[in-house]
Amino acid sequence: MELTAPTAMSFLDSVGRNSSQTRHTYQIGLFHFQKLLETKGHTLDTIIEPLLKNEISVYTTINDFVTYLIDSLRLSNSSIAAYVAAVRSYLQFYDIDIVIKTFKRKVKMPTILEEEEESIDENDIRRILSFCNSRRLKVYLLTLATGGFRALEACAIRNCDVDFTTNPTKVHVRKEYAKTKKARDVFISDEASKAIQDWIAFKYRHRKYTPTPTKSDEDLVFTTRVITPASPQQMYSKLREDFTRVLAQAGLEKRKEGILRRTITLHSFRRFVKTVLSNEVGQDYSEWFLGHKKSSYYTNKKSERAELYITKCMKHLTFLNYDFIKSEGKTIAADLSEKDKEIEQLKAQQAKMAK
């Protein structure tokens, strides 16, 4: 979706200074707006002057854009809202006034309807991983399913961001790629840690017929192009395509009603981690872990947070290490047996007291 209009490029460069993701979203919105303008004999450049002179109504233009998005593209209402916001911002960037009250009266936006997201559990994740033939994608999904990363955050992980010397393994999320623009450290399971180490060893293995790549701390973990590395955004697009194919093979390609978006996405792994952490430790812990706004009174020490992840969460975030799962099952069985003994002892004591 290339844009060549100078006005559009200046606007996108300005937007991109603070957020590359916002730039990408706005670029898609302007691309669709350009398609509509072409049907009216205009471009992103030429539409500015008649709008400034009120020769064309800005509200009618935006309303036509909404109609175009609804009739021509099968988009979710939230996507339509995002693309309309991009066009509004673009026009206001060039001093075209848009009065909010008038906009709401003349441009009827489709209502964003809330619906509960499709949940996934440990068995769903194991099924997805079992159909995953891509070595890189499998490691990437394990990382998402144990660290609760946003998809792009995981794509931006460098070799130097992973600390294998800590227990559990700690991964640094860079502020440039965090949605909140705030860096944080995240734990991953031993299984995911081992998978990442194996992937890195494979990626930098000795080649017999081609040049052996040189390892650098700045290399992105999940890139396969070490000589000419891809950007996190490029990797995300490729990994998402691969993930879509895996979902189809696993029979989990169901789509949301009326739109193209699937019920299971890469973000589903983040929701899964959030659920596990909330259930096993508590909401404050899960909010801290995922990088959400947390209570200022939640101030556990780093060592305590790590211990909570190891003892309460890791067993629910291990999917393919069956020896670990089996040992955890034995531990749980032993704990239950010990509890049964304690209950029997209490019953015996109560019986004696009753006599």
XYZ file of C-alpha atoms in Angstrom:
355
model
C 0.000 0.000 0.000
C 2.378 2.621 -1.284
C 1.536 6.315 -1.150
C 3.429 8.843 -3.244
C 1.451 12.038 -2.621
C 3.809 14.607 -1.006
C 1.060 15.840 1.305
C 0.420 12.320 2.568
C 4.127 11.567 3.074
C 4.671 14.776 5.068
C 1.708 13.929 7.267
C 2.799 10.312 7.826
C 6.367 11.358 8.630
C 4.992 13.679 11.300
C 2.757 10.971 12.771
C 5.549 8.391 12.675
C 7.823 10.374 14.971
C 5.973 9.078 18.002
C 4.549 5.767 16.795
C 5.464 3.623 13.816
C 2.333 1.535 14.399
C 0.078 4.595 14.198
C 1.881 5.609 11.014
C 1.200 2.184 9.526
C -2.505 2.298 10.455
C -2.923 5.830 9.102
C -1.141 4.851 5.888
C -3.699 2.099 5.296
C -6.530 4.545 5.997
C -5.150 7.107 3.551
C -4.641 4.389 0.933
C -8.355 3.535 1.067
C -9.228 7.255 1.050
C -7.107 7.690 -2.058
C -9.043 4.908 -3.796
C -12.297 6.745 -3.085
C -10.891 10.084 -4.281
C -9.789 8.535 -7.576
C -13.430 7.749 -8.352
C -14.198 11.456 -7.894
C -11.313 12.753 -10.031
C -9.144 13.813 -7.089
C -6.003 12.708 -5.284
C -4.755 13.161 -1.742
C -2.920 16.251 -2.983
C -5.641 17.888 -5.063
C -8.475 17.423 -2.550
C -6.899 19.816 -0.036
C -7.502 23.120 -1.860
C -11.237 22.669 -2.682
C -11.839 21.574 0.911
C -10.019 24.642 2.236
C -12.125 26.897 -0.012
C -15.329 25.079 1.007
C -15.966 24.163 -2.626
C -16.439 20.607 -1.396
C -17.986 19.761 1.966
C -15.539 18.019 4.268
C -18.394 16.266 6.059
C -19.878 14.934 2.831
C -16.430 13.702 1.771
C -15.859 11.850 5.028
C -19.398 10.464 5.014
C -18.799 9.131 1.481
C -15.595 7.541 2.786
C -17.518 5.755 5.547
C -20.019 4.467 2.991
C -17.157 3.290 0.764
C -15.528 1.371 3.644
C -18.804 -0.298 4.581
C -19.955 -1.198 1.058
C -16.656 -2.062 -0.615
C -14.569 -3.600 2.179
C -15.507 -6.178 4.783
C -13.992 -4.345 7.728
C -14.835 -4.377 11.403
C -16.461 -1.244 12.778
C -13.363 -0.561 14.863
C -11.195 -0.637 11.717
C -13.556 1.789 10.005
C -13.306 4.130 13.007
C -9.494 3.948 12.875
C -9.334 4.758 9.149
C -11.798 7.639 9.501
C -9.676 8.986 12.356
C -6.677 8.827 10.025
C -8.470 10.868 7.353
C -9.712 13.418 9.871
C -6.198 13.838 11.251
C -4.794 14.179 7.716
C -7.268 16.905 6.761
C -6.805 18.777 10.032
C -3.033 18.607 9.507
C -3.622 20.867 6.488
C -5.831 23.324 8.420
C -9.181 21.977 7.275
C -11.553 22.637 10.165
C -13.742 19.808 11.381
C -16.226 20.780 14.090
C -16.927 17.812 16.360
C -20.637 18.580 16.888
C -21.209 19.074 13.166
C -19.220 15.937 12.366
C -21.330 13.822 14.719
C -24.511 15.241 13.206
C -23.568 14.794 9.548
C -21.343 11.710 9.606
C -22.964 8.642 11.110
C -20.310 6.178 12.190
C -21.181 2.481 12.544
C -21.585 1.468 16.168
C -18.727 -0.537 17.604
C -20.434 -3.589 19.079
C -18.795 -5.405 21.954
C -18.463 -9.165 21.792
C -16.626 -11.580 24.034
C -13.317 -12.707 22.604
C -12.779 -16.377 21.804
C -10.741 -17.975 24.561
C -8.004 -20.535 24.083
C -6.677 -23.011 26.620
C -3.599 -25.195 27.010
C -5.010 -27.908 24.746
C -5.712 -25.397 21.963
C -2.144 -24.116 22.182
C -0.745 -27.654 22.084
C -2.884 -28.375 19.014
C -1.638 -25.243 17.249
C 1.978 -26.067 18.093
C 1.555 -29.657 16.898
C 0.576 -28.399 13.423
C 3.427 -25.887 13.335
C 6.165 -27.075 10.949
C 8.083 -23.802 10.967
C 10.896 -23.909 13.523
C 10.831 -20.121 13.904
C 7.044 -19.843 14.246
C 6.908 -22.550 16.916
C 9.503 -20.758 19.064
C 7.741 -17.445 18.479
C 4.365 -18.854 19.575
C 5.910 -20.448 22.673
C 7.363 -17.056 23.549
C 3.981 -15.365 23.155
C 2.192 -18.073 25.138
C 4.510 -17.836 28.145
C 5.495 -14.158 28.212
C 2.229 -12.493 27.213
C 3.967 -10.202 24.716
C 2.144 -8.146 22.157
C 2.944 -9.595 18.732
C 5.216 -6.735 17.648
C 6.966 -6.582 21.032
C 8.101 -10.180 20.579
C 9.254 -9.519 17.008
C 11.478 -6.697 18.322
C 13.349 -8.851 20.875
C 17.127 -8.757 20.309
C 19.716 -11.304 21.406
C 20.862 -8.938 24.147
C 17.303 -8.583 25.473
C 17.141 -12.210 26.630
C 18.883 -12.972 29.939
C 19.368 -16.727 30.214
C 21.338 -16.367 33.479
C 18.259 -15.568 35.580
C 15.632 -17.984 36.863
C 13.166 -17.759 35.250
C 14.641 -16.408 32.014
C 14.012 -12.683 31.730
C 13.222 -10.826 28.492
C 13.473 -7.062 28.146
C 10.735 -5.296 26.165
C 12.049 -2.115 24.575
C 10.092 1.082 25.130
C 10.203 1.901 21.403
C 7.998 -1.111 20.660
C 5.829 -1.182 23.780
C 2.323 0.179 23.285
C 2.650 2.243 26.462
C 6.138 3.488 25.428
C 7.451 2.155 28.736
C 10.125 -0.551 28.908
C 9.531 -3.603 31.078
C 11.028 -7.008 31.895
C 9.004 -10.167 31.336
C 9.531 -13.784 32.413
C 9.233 -16.776 30.092
C 9.005 -20.477 30.914
C 11.964 -22.843 30.957
C 10.447 -24.560 27.919
C 10.327 -21.322 25.921
C 13.824 -20.389 27.109
C 15.241 -23.700 25.876
C 13.396 -23.290 22.558
C 14.906 -19.811 22.036
C 18.416 -21.077 22.831
C 18.003 -23.937 20.363
C 16.682 -21.530 17.715
C 19.618 -19.145 18.175
C 22.096 -22.038 17.965
C 20.408 -23.244 14.779
C 20.349 -19.785 13.215
C 24.083 -19.232 13.758
C 25.139 -22.816 13.011
C 28.192 -23.435 10.846
C 27.389 -23.492 7.124
C 29.336 -25.686 4.757
C 28.452 -24.075 1.435
C 27.260 -20.594 2.437
C 28.783 -17.940 4.714
C 28.253 -18.641 8.412
C 26.471 -15.630 9.947
C 28.211 -13.678 12.685
C 26.241 -13.384 15.887
C 25.569 -9.892 17.223
C 23.808 -8.780 20.398
C 21.777 -6.348 18.293
C 20.387 -9.055 15.986
C 16.665 -9.670 16.288
C 15.992 -13.097 17.780
C 13.281 -14.124 15.331
C 14.810 -12.875 12.107
C 16.069 -15.457 9.637
C 17.875 -12.897 7.510
C 21.015 -12.264 9.552
C 23.005 -10.681 6.704
C 20.216 -8.275 5.686
C 17.866 -8.404 8.701
C 14.162 -7.691 8.402
C 12.437 -5.077 10.546
C 10.079 -6.152 13.353
C 7.123 -5.005 11.229
C 8.242 -7.126 8.274
C 8.710 -10.153 10.518
C 5.285 -9.636 12.051
C 3.615 -9.710 8.631
C 5.389 -12.942 7.653
C 4.772 -14.654 10.999
C 1.104 -13.688 10.872
C 0.783 -15.243 7.411
C 2.445 -18.447 8.644
C 0.195 -18.489 11.713
C -2.905 -18.156 9.517
C -1.861 -21.255 7.567
C -1.299 -23.204 10.797
C -4.763 -22.272 12.057
C -6.281 -23.605 8.833
C -4.379 -26.878 9.183
C -5.457 -27.192 12.824
C -9.113 -26.523 11.956
C -9.177 -23.327 14.028
C -9.644 -20.790 11.223
C -13.129 -19.694 12.319
C -13.847 -16.017 11.575
C -15.859 -13.468 13.506
C -19.369 -12.951 12.222
C -19.578 -10.530 9.307
C -15.871 -9.626 9.137
C -12.597 -11.145 7.977
C -10.893 -11.193 11.380
C -10.416 -14.649 12.879
C -11.604 -15.556 16.350
C -8.103 -16.799 17.258
C -5.248 -14.386 16.578
C -1.705 -13.872 17.827
C -3.192 -11.627 20.517
C -5.142 -14.635 21.849
C -1.914 -15.877 23.450
C -1.608 -12.627 25.403
C -5.173 -13.010 26.660
C -4.379 -16.598 27.673
C -1.352 -15.499 29.725
C -3.396 -12.731 31.351
C -6.057 -15.266 32.365
C -3.528 -17.707 33.826
C -1.713 -15.042 35.827
C -4.968 -13.554 37.143
C -6.311 -16.962 38.167
C -3.114 -18.246 39.761
C -1.671 -15.103 41.370
C -4.048 -12.163 41.081
C -5.106 -9.238 38.944
C -2.424 -6.833 40.228
C 0.314 -9.292 39.260
C -1.147 -9.880 35.800
C -1.540 -6.152 35.134
C 2.094 -5.555 36.115
C 3.302 -8.494 34.013
C 1.513 -7.399 30.829
C 2.614 -3.785 31.154
C -0.833 -2.404 31.928
C -1.417 0.404 34.378
C -1.169 -1.127 37.856
C -1.921 0.047 41.355
C 0.812 2.223 42.828
C 0.454 0.170 46.008
C 1.494 -3.078 44.300
C 5.229 -3.150 45.038
C 6.437 -6.755 45.314
C 10.193 -7.205 45.080
C 11.585 -8.564 41.810
C 12.660 -11.811 43.482
C 9.133 -12.347 44.833
C 7.587 -11.739 41.407
C 9.977 -14.239 39.837
C 9.166 -16.823 42.512
C 5.438 -16.406 41.929
C 5.939 -17.038 38.214
C 7.991 -20.190 38.877
C 5.818 -21.737 41.560
C 2.310 -20.756 40.465
C 2.353 -19.945 36.762
C 5.002 -21.916 34.898
C 3.219 -25.263 35.208
C 0.249 -23.752 33.329
C 2.547 -22.183 30.696
C 4.351 -25.393 29.718
C 2.904 -27.158 26.690
C 5.344 -29.601 25.064
C 7.717 -30.580 27.893
C 5.784 -33.661 28.954
C 8.357 -34.739 31.532
C 7.827 -31.443 33.346
C 4.045 -31.757 33.071
C 4.209 -35.318 34.408
C 6.386 -34.329 37.363
C 4.024 -31.452 38.173
C 1.133 -33.912 38.098
C 2.932 -36.152 40.591
C 3.611 -33.172 42.838
C -0.054 -32.173 42.782
C -1.095 -35.755 43.510
C 1.338 -35.888 46.441
C -0.029 -32.604 47.790
C -3.591 -33.900 47.546
C -2.595 -37.099 49.312
C -1.004 -35.077 52.108
C -4.158 -32.985 52.415
C -6.268 -36.157 52.636
C -4.086 -37.390 55.495
C -4.480 -34.096 57.331
C -8.260 -34.255 56.920
C -8.340 -37.818 58.261
C -6.261 -36.761 61.275
C -8.646 -33.871 61.980
C -11.624 -36.208 61.751
C -9.958 -38.604 64.187
C -9.269 -35.793 66.646
C -12.872 -34.584 66.409
C -14.115 -38.132 67.048
C -11.973 -38.412 70.199
C -13.202 -35.046 71.464
C -16.811 -36.104 70.860
C -16.323 -39.143 73.117
